[in-house]
Amino acid sequence: MTKNDAIFDARQTSGAAISARNVACGSRRKRLLPLIAAVAVAPMISACASPEQKMQRYTESGQEFLEKGDLGKANIQFRNALKIDEDHVPALLGLYEIVESNNQPQQMFGLLQQITRLDPTNAEALTDLSKLYLLSGDEATSLETIDAALSYKPDAADTIGTKAAILFRMGDREESIGLAERALELDPTIQEASTVVATNYILEEKPDEAIAVLDRALEANPKAAVLHLLRVQIYASQNRSEDITAAYDALIQEFPDEPAYRRLYISQLVREEKFAEARAELMEVVKLRPNETEGYIDIARLDRRIDGDEKARETLKSFADENPDKPDLAFAYAAYLRESGDADAARGVYQQVIGNAKTDELALRAKNELANMMLLDGDRSGAETLIAEILNRDARNSGGLIKTASIKLMDGDTDGAINDLRLVLADQPDSVQAKLLMASAYERRGDNASAERQYQEAFDSTEDKASVGNGFARFLIRRGDTKRAEGILSRALEVNPRNEENLKLLAAVRLQQQDWRGAEEVARMIESVKQDDAIVDRILGAAYTGLQDYAGAISVLEKMNENEPLEVNSLATLVNAYVNAGRSEEAERLLNTKIENGQDAYEANLLLANVLASQNRAEEAKSKMRSAIDLAPERPQAYERLYRLYMGEGRREDARTVLEQGLGEAPTNDGLKVLRADMHMSAGEFEEAVAIYEDILTRRPEDVLVLNNYAALVSDIRTDKASLDRAVELSRPLLETDNANFLDTHGWALVRAGRLAEGIDVLDRAVGLAPKFPDALYHLGAAQKQAGDSVAAERALKRAIEAAGSTRPDIVEKAKKLLDE
């Protein structure tokens, strides 16, 4: 439990926090107007009632239903009142009570904002709004809102307790504790105040005092579920198993019909390997929610953990057989069989569902699953036959249309796929599967803005943040937007913090961003999920190298190498650490050993060439590159490095010879073709370079590096409108990145095409991202001069000269020429 977040740890347990708060509100204050005796005579005056009287009766009737716990009828009556006056505060308060009971934070937030706008002196509504701001992490607005509430009701215990919680979160413990104690004097049932005092004791390492505070608070208010959960956490931090059990027993006794708390207890029992008790609790969850399949599936998962796959299969089969009115169990059983590799048995279950189906919808659902299996097995013909049968029966069947769209995408018919998916989303606008497939279709068509929108909508609307977030993050990474990718992964991990794939992807993103401490943090998180995962040491090795903690990197990676020969990337990290630590001899010795043993000899020769080159042993480095070429003449890396070494020495003909040799062995390698274009450009043969990029674009139309290079080259050397317009169009995807180089290319292409205002905007954005990027500064100044803004142009050109310094004499010369003009 960290000091900053200890007070709110209870709300991070399986979504129980908001549930805990809502269940505990059964005895909360009544906000609505009291019922009046006139209700008794309402039928006699209904015929001539005014709109105001009708609104009053609807509101009072809603109150009655709310008191009885009939939320559905209460909702209808309050909404009837709001049809007469949409700003009727008592009806809005009634609706707020309903959405709070239904655990709908977004609707709660919207209603509270509307209520406090209409009735800005409603201290209770302001207090609840402040709590929501705090739960969302906006402490500043939360504090501002609670201060407004206190200005109207300075002695309200709940409001004082809420301010105590806010200040505690913000680190002002002294004032927070004083307010919390004052709130408890006024009302010992205030949860926030008890939580503040107890958490303060935890931070002072006084767990017994914290427990005493919680016990007193729970005696006064046994329905305060958050306090029960905090007590459990304290016991867990001390490994007090019996007390944990007793605390959960007390919580469940207070809320016997709330499965969320039983599930928390089940997780604890599983951690303690008390599987029989965990299974018994799961059976209780199933009894509480007999129509939800997840409980049944969890029992099967537990049986698999205890007695293996066969027992889990038996359990799921028995549930499916005993509950024929719950077809989801049959589908869950079939899905488990598929996961277990028993495809034939799964098909049998689906066929049985089709044979026994009482509705077309159920039969078509099973047929869709069979079609999925056929597609996965490569039986496209059989799948298409079955899909046609499904769509013949129901032309708007979403499963059939989604599979048809998938097949069209495989065939390259993106427009056809998009049309099918639009039909699905017209009928099922919340279909995550359709949105993800639509995103893929848009990306293939090059419409990345629409693809991103579909990914975002799918991510926002799904509970499966892990897999959807992973796909969305990978899309953003492909677009070069690693910052947003990091944000999406972080949000996904808030929901499922132990998801290995997302943790590993987040580590990769942070390494790419050179956030070495962040990468180290994620490595430790992965380690807590899976202790023996070798990727942890690879991440740590890279992170320590980035931090220039070469001793740490060497220690981690040498240990890895002792257990198992390092993979190529980790080997490269270790070699770099040796070199940077001034231990090149050890790197050389390690690599020679690998070459002698034939372990990754190609990569080892290249790494050794780098080590030798760093010691100015150029001829030996070239020899190792030649050795790598002899080992694998079809691989391009050695040619590329030898080419660059020769070019660095000014030996253009030797570089050309190496490049032609590489292309002779790997004629389709686009990386080598890019080097050939580079060689043409260095020789002033620009049109030859353009021709090469034109060729590469036929195979890699979405490669942002190729698009960037082509557009930059064309914008500089051509003047005809068609070429410049094409450079703008092809470089448009670069606009969606936060890469200053890419934005500079697109911005300059716009300027060259005569679209000055647009170009200046993009170039200004590039300079904002990289204030010392000489190319972008020069292009911005040139564009501003062309637009007649001489003051801004002069400023940008002087900055370009300063940024270019002695490293870019070409920029300095061109910028000075424009300034002289």
Tab-separated table of C-alpha atoms in Angstrom, residues 72 75 127 141 153 157 165 247 270 313 315 391 456 508 531 555-557 576 628 649 651 658 730 733 754 774 779 820:
chain	number	residue	atom	x	y	z
A	72	GLY	CA	-38.320	0.929	-12.561
A	75	ASN	CA	-37.917	6.061	-12.997
A	127	THR	CA	-20.872	17.122	-1.845
A	141	THR	CA	-12.102	20.697	-8.814
A	153	LYS	CA	-23.738	24.048	5.169
A	157	ALA	CA	-20.714	16.062	8.779
A	165	ALA	CA	-10.619	12.901	2.271
A	247	ALA	CA	-13.654	-9.712	8.090
A	270	VAL	CA	-7.789	-19.177	-3.920
A	313	ARG	CA	-15.038	-30.363	-18.990
A	315	THR	CA	-18.352	-29.622	-14.787
A	391	LEU	CA	-27.785	-14.631	-44.432
A	456	GLN	CA	-11.458	4.682	-29.790
A	508	ALA	CA	8.349	-1.708	-25.266
A	531	GLN	CA	8.521	-14.388	-11.949
A	555	SER	CA	24.872	-7.840	-14.029
A	556	VAL	CA	21.359	-8.626	-15.257
A	557	LEU	CA	22.352	-9.726	-18.753
A	576	ASN	CA	26.729	-1.984	-25.789
A	628	ALA	CA	28.598	-12.178	-41.917
A	649	GLU	CA	35.013	7.082	-45.590
A	651	ARG	CA	34.692	5.495	-50.822
A	658	VAL	CA	28.644	-3.607	-51.900
A	730	LEU	CA	0.746	10.842	-50.274
A	733	PRO	CA	-0.866	10.250	-43.219
A	754	GLY	CA	0.811	26.710	-53.052
A	774	PRO	CA	16.744	23.443	-38.391
A	779	HIS	CA	10.870	25.844	-44.069
A	820	ASP	CA	19.630	39.044	-47.275
